[in-house]
Amino acid sequence: MERWAGKVAVVTGASVGIGAAIVNKLLDNGLIVVGLARRVEKVKELIDDRPEAKLHAVECDVTNEENVVTAFAWIKENLGSVDVLVNNAGVTKETTLSDGSLADWRNVLDVNVLGLCVCTREAVRSMRECDGESVIIHISSLAGERVPAVPGFNVYPATKRAVNALAQTLRHELAGTKIRVTKFSDTLVALSDHQPRTGSNRTHGKLLGVHTRGTYGNASSIAE
């Protein structure tokens, strides 16, 4: 990580959980970090905790294309080109495919797939402006590789399988450039003491029943 010190990293969904842990890990390694989040006050709390760190909080809803374009324009004007993008923003709505609403499904698709695509597009445009090595990391989920037998996930596993395919597609598109693309599949992770990454408490209990260790993953260890 030493060679990335002083480089500009953008993390989406940076307010809590894996996103916040990734922000802290990047700061530990000397990167300049831009945390994008709807709840930007949570990212500002990280700044308060680490006043010496080069962390910038930018309010951004990844489902709003104008928000994303504006955020990356701010980065270009104030920090220069992007060297690292971590597409971490992700949501799920506990419902079913047989009874769920289009609004809930669309929200999950907009955040997990289309929001990721827009952020990636803007990052690639920025990365192409410099000659150095860059990297794009998609945070996926094991649910995109093996769907757990738990009700309530509806379109979420499909969106994460899409993330995996998008990483492969982008890798093909950028072959021969200095932009590297990878993805990481996380496990069941607690966002905070009372809000794990997936849906309601009822779903959490069922998920723990099928999870091999019967425990939540640790955001900090995943960030490592």
Short mmCIF file of C-alpha atoms in Angstrom, two decimals:
data_model
loop_
_atom_site.label_atom_id
_atom_site.label_comp_id
_atom_site.label_asym_id
_atom_site.label_seq_id
_atom_site.Cartn_x
_atom_site.Cartn_y
_atom_site.Cartn_z
CA MET A 1 0.00 0.00 0.00
CA GLU A 2 2.96 2.37 0.39
CA ARG A 3 2.99 3.20 -3.32
CA TRP A 4 -0.56 4.53 -3.00
CA ALA A 5 0.32 7.07 -0.31
CA GLY A 6 -0.74 10.54 -1.41
CA LYS A 7 -3.09 9.16 -4.07
CA VAL A 8 -6.78 10.11 -4.26
CA ALA A 9 -9.30 7.42 -3.32
CA VAL A 10 -13.08 7.66 -3.57
CA VAL A 11 -15.27 5.42 -1.41
CA THR A 12 -19.03 5.25 -1.95
CA GLY A 13 -21.33 4.36 0.93
CA ALA A 14 -18.62 5.66 3.24
CA SER A 15 -20.74 6.52 6.27
CA VAL A 16 -20.91 3.20 8.17
CA GLY A 17 -19.87 -0.45 8.18
CA ILE A 18 -17.53 -1.68 5.48
CA GLY A 19 -17.39 1.73 3.83
CA ALA A 20 -16.24 3.50 6.99
CA ALA A 21 -13.73 0.71 7.69
CA ILE A 22 -12.32 1.02 4.16
CA VAL A 23 -12.02 4.79 4.60
CA ASN A 24 -10.04 4.32 7.81
CA LYS A 25 -7.78 1.69 6.25
CA LEU A 26 -6.98 3.92 3.28
CA LEU A 27 -6.25 6.83 5.61
CA ASP A 28 -3.94 4.58 7.64
CA ASN A 29 -1.95 4.04 4.46
CA GLY A 30 -1.60 7.71 3.65
CA LEU A 31 -4.18 8.11 0.91
CA ILE A 32 -6.30 11.20 0.38
CA VAL A 33 -9.85 9.89 0.77
CA VAL A 34 -13.17 11.27 -0.45
CA GLY A 35 -16.10 9.67 1.34
CA LEU A 36 -19.33 9.81 -0.65
CA ALA A 37 -22.54 9.23 1.29
CA ARG A 38 -26.12 10.38 1.60
CA ARG A 39 -25.62 10.65 5.36
CA VAL A 40 -22.61 12.88 4.96
CA GLU A 41 -22.70 13.84 8.65
CA LYS A 42 -21.50 10.32 9.45
CA VAL A 43 -18.42 10.82 7.28
CA LYS A 44 -17.84 14.18 8.96
CA GLU A 45 -17.78 12.32 12.29
CA LEU A 46 -14.86 10.29 10.93
CA ILE A 47 -13.12 13.58 10.15
CA ASP A 48 -13.72 14.73 13.72
CA ASP A 49 -12.20 11.47 14.98
CA ARG A 50 -9.14 11.87 12.75
CA PRO A 51 -8.49 15.60 12.30
CA GLU A 52 -4.97 14.91 11.02
CA ALA A 53 -6.20 12.66 8.21
CA LYS A 54 -6.79 13.84 4.65
CA LEU A 55 -10.47 12.94 4.52
CA HIS A 56 -13.12 14.86 2.60
CA ALA A 57 -16.85 14.30 3.10
CA VAL A 58 -19.04 14.85 0.04
CA GLU A 59 -22.80 14.40 0.12
CA CYS A 60 -23.84 12.17 -2.75
CA ASP A 61 -26.78 9.93 -3.59
CA VAL A 62 -25.40 7.44 -6.11
CA THR A 63 -28.88 6.98 -7.60
CA ASN A 64 -28.84 10.64 -8.64
CA GLU A 65 -26.64 11.04 -11.72
CA GLU A 66 -26.34 14.80 -11.24
CA ASN A 67 -25.14 14.24 -7.66
CA VAL A 68 -22.44 11.86 -8.85
CA VAL A 69 -21.25 14.08 -11.71
CA THR A 70 -21.11 17.07 -9.35
CA ALA A 71 -19.16 15.09 -6.75
CA PHE A 72 -16.51 13.99 -9.25
CA ALA A 73 -16.30 17.52 -10.66
CA TRP A 74 -15.57 18.75 -7.11
CA ILE A 75 -12.85 16.12 -6.75
CA LYS A 76 -11.23 17.13 -10.05
CA GLU A 77 -11.28 20.82 -9.14
CA ASN A 78 -9.99 20.40 -5.59
CA LEU A 79 -7.88 17.22 -5.57
CA GLY A 80 -7.09 16.29 -9.15
CA SER A 81 -7.67 12.95 -10.85
CA VAL A 82 -9.01 9.87 -9.08
CA ASP A 83 -6.56 7.01 -8.50
CA VAL A 84 -8.75 4.57 -6.57
CA LEU A 85 -12.51 3.96 -6.62
CA VAL A 86 -14.17 1.64 -4.12
CA ASN A 87 -17.78 1.01 -5.12
CA ASN A 88 -19.14 0.03 -1.73
CA ALA A 89 -22.62 1.61 -1.66
CA GLY A 90 -25.30 -1.06 -1.45
CA VAL A 91 -28.77 -1.62 -0.03
CA THR A 92 -31.39 -4.31 0.33
CA LYS A 93 -35.11 -4.10 1.05
CA GLU A 94 -36.68 -7.00 2.89
CA THR A 95 -39.55 -8.17 0.71
CA THR A 96 -40.26 -11.01 -1.70
CA LEU A 97 -40.40 -11.51 -5.45
CA SER A 98 -44.00 -12.69 -5.14
CA ASP A 99 -45.31 -9.80 -3.02
CA GLY A 100 -42.75 -7.01 -3.29
CA SER A 101 -43.24 -3.57 -4.79
CA LEU A 102 -41.60 -2.25 -7.93
CA ALA A 103 -40.42 0.79 -5.95
CA ASP A 104 -38.46 -1.38 -3.50
CA TRP A 105 -36.92 -3.52 -6.24
CA ARG A 106 -36.04 -0.46 -8.30
CA ASN A 107 -34.33 1.22 -5.35
CA VAL A 108 -32.06 -1.80 -4.81
CA LEU A 109 -31.24 -1.98 -8.52
CA ASP A 110 -30.61 1.76 -8.71
CA VAL A 111 -28.14 1.74 -5.80
CA ASN A 112 -26.42 -1.59 -6.29
CA VAL A 113 -26.15 -1.64 -10.09
CA LEU A 114 -26.88 1.65 -11.83
CA GLY A 115 -25.34 3.82 -9.12
CA LEU A 116 -22.21 1.69 -9.31
CA CYS A 117 -22.15 2.12 -13.10
CA VAL A 118 -22.42 5.92 -12.94
CA CYS A 119 -19.69 6.19 -10.29
CA THR A 120 -17.48 3.88 -12.32
CA ARG A 121 -18.02 5.89 -15.50
CA GLU A 122 -17.05 9.15 -13.81
CA ALA A 123 -14.02 7.56 -12.14
CA VAL A 124 -12.77 6.05 -15.41
CA ARG A 125 -13.08 9.42 -17.14
CA SER A 126 -10.96 10.93 -14.38
CA MET A 127 -8.42 8.10 -14.35
CA ARG A 128 -7.86 8.42 -18.10
CA GLU A 129 -6.58 11.95 -17.55
CA CYS A 130 -3.45 10.74 -15.77
CA ASP A 131 -0.69 8.34 -16.78
CA GLY A 132 -0.36 6.54 -13.47
CA GLU A 133 -1.77 3.24 -12.32
CA SER A 134 -5.37 3.28 -11.08
CA VAL A 135 -7.70 0.70 -9.56
CA ILE A 136 -11.46 0.19 -9.34
CA ILE A 137 -12.83 -2.16 -6.69
CA HIS A 138 -16.44 -3.36 -6.68
CA ILE A 139 -17.68 -4.60 -3.30
CA SER A 140 -19.97 -7.51 -4.11
CA SER A 141 -21.45 -10.22 -1.88
CA LEU A 142 -21.30 -13.97 -1.47
CA ALA A 143 -25.07 -13.82 -2.08
CA GLY A 144 -24.23 -13.02 -5.69
CA GLU A 145 -22.37 -16.30 -6.01
CA ARG A 146 -24.57 -18.58 -3.93
CA VAL A 147 -28.06 -17.40 -3.02
CA PRO A 148 -28.86 -18.24 0.63
CA ALA A 149 -32.13 -20.08 1.26
CA VAL A 150 -33.58 -17.14 3.15
CA PRO A 151 -36.79 -15.26 2.29
CA GLY A 152 -36.63 -11.51 1.93
CA PHE A 153 -33.61 -11.13 -0.35
CA ASN A 154 -35.68 -10.74 -3.56
CA VAL A 155 -33.54 -8.88 -6.15
CA TYR A 156 -30.48 -8.35 -3.92
CA PRO A 157 -28.54 -11.51 -4.95
CA ALA A 158 -29.28 -10.73 -8.61
CA THR A 159 -27.84 -7.24 -8.22
CA LYS A 160 -24.67 -8.64 -6.68
CA ARG A 161 -24.31 -11.18 -9.46
CA ALA A 162 -24.66 -8.24 -11.81
CA VAL A 163 -21.84 -6.48 -9.94
CA ASN A 164 -19.62 -9.49 -10.56
CA ALA A 165 -20.45 -9.42 -14.28
CA LEU A 166 -19.91 -5.66 -14.44
CA ALA A 167 -16.42 -6.09 -12.98
CA GLN A 168 -15.58 -8.67 -15.65
CA THR A 169 -17.04 -6.53 -18.43
CA LEU A 170 -15.15 -3.43 -17.30
CA ARG A 171 -11.96 -5.46 -17.07
CA HIS A 172 -12.38 -6.40 -20.74
CA GLU A 173 -13.16 -2.78 -21.70
CA LEU A 174 -10.05 -1.46 -19.96
CA ALA A 175 -7.65 -4.18 -21.07
CA GLY A 176 -4.37 -2.65 -22.16
CA THR A 177 -4.79 0.42 -19.96
CA LYS A 178 -3.29 1.19 -16.57
CA ILE A 179 -6.69 0.91 -14.88
CA ARG A 180 -7.05 -2.34 -12.95
CA VAL A 181 -10.49 -3.71 -12.05
CA THR A 182 -11.29 -6.16 -9.29
CA LYS A 183 -14.17 -7.16 -7.06
CA PHE A 184 -14.46 -8.46 -3.53
CA SER A 185 -17.35 -10.51 -2.20
CA ASP A 186 -18.15 -9.68 1.39
CA THR A 187 -19.99 -11.81 3.91
CA LEU A 188 -22.77 -10.98 6.38
CA VAL A 189 -21.54 -7.83 8.10
CA ALA A 190 -22.93 -5.73 10.92
CA LEU A 191 -23.13 -2.04 10.02
CA SER A 192 -23.38 -1.11 13.69
CA ASP A 193 -24.35 -2.70 16.98
CA HIS A 194 -28.02 -2.65 16.02
CA GLN A 195 -28.10 -2.57 12.21
CA PRO A 196 -26.50 -5.40 10.22
CA ARG A 197 -26.01 -4.99 6.48
CA THR A 198 -29.05 -6.99 5.47
CA GLY A 199 -32.68 -6.12 6.21
CA SER A 200 -34.55 -6.70 9.47
CA ASN A 201 -33.71 -8.58 12.65
CA ARG A 202 -35.90 -11.49 11.54
CA THR A 203 -33.88 -11.88 8.35
CA HIS A 204 -30.62 -11.52 10.30
CA GLY A 205 -31.52 -14.49 12.48
CA LYS A 206 -32.37 -16.64 9.48
CA LEU A 207 -29.17 -15.64 7.74
CA LEU A 208 -27.10 -16.53 10.76
CA GLY A 209 -28.76 -19.92 10.70
CA VAL A 210 -27.38 -20.64 7.23
CA HIS A 211 -24.09 -18.79 7.66
CA THR A 212 -21.28 -21.27 8.20
CA ARG A 213 -19.93 -19.57 11.33
CA GLY A 214 -23.24 -18.36 12.74
CA THR A 215 -21.75 -14.90 13.31
CA TYR A 216 -21.50 -11.60 11.52
CA GLY A 217 -18.34 -10.70 9.67
CA ASN A 218 -16.17 -7.85 10.87
CA ALA A 219 -16.07 -4.73 8.69
CA SER A 220 -12.51 -3.91 9.71
CA SER A 221 -11.20 -7.35 8.79
CA ILE A 222 -12.90 -7.12 5.38
CA ALA A 223 -11.33 -3.69 4.83
CA GLU A 224 -7.90 -5.25 5.39
#
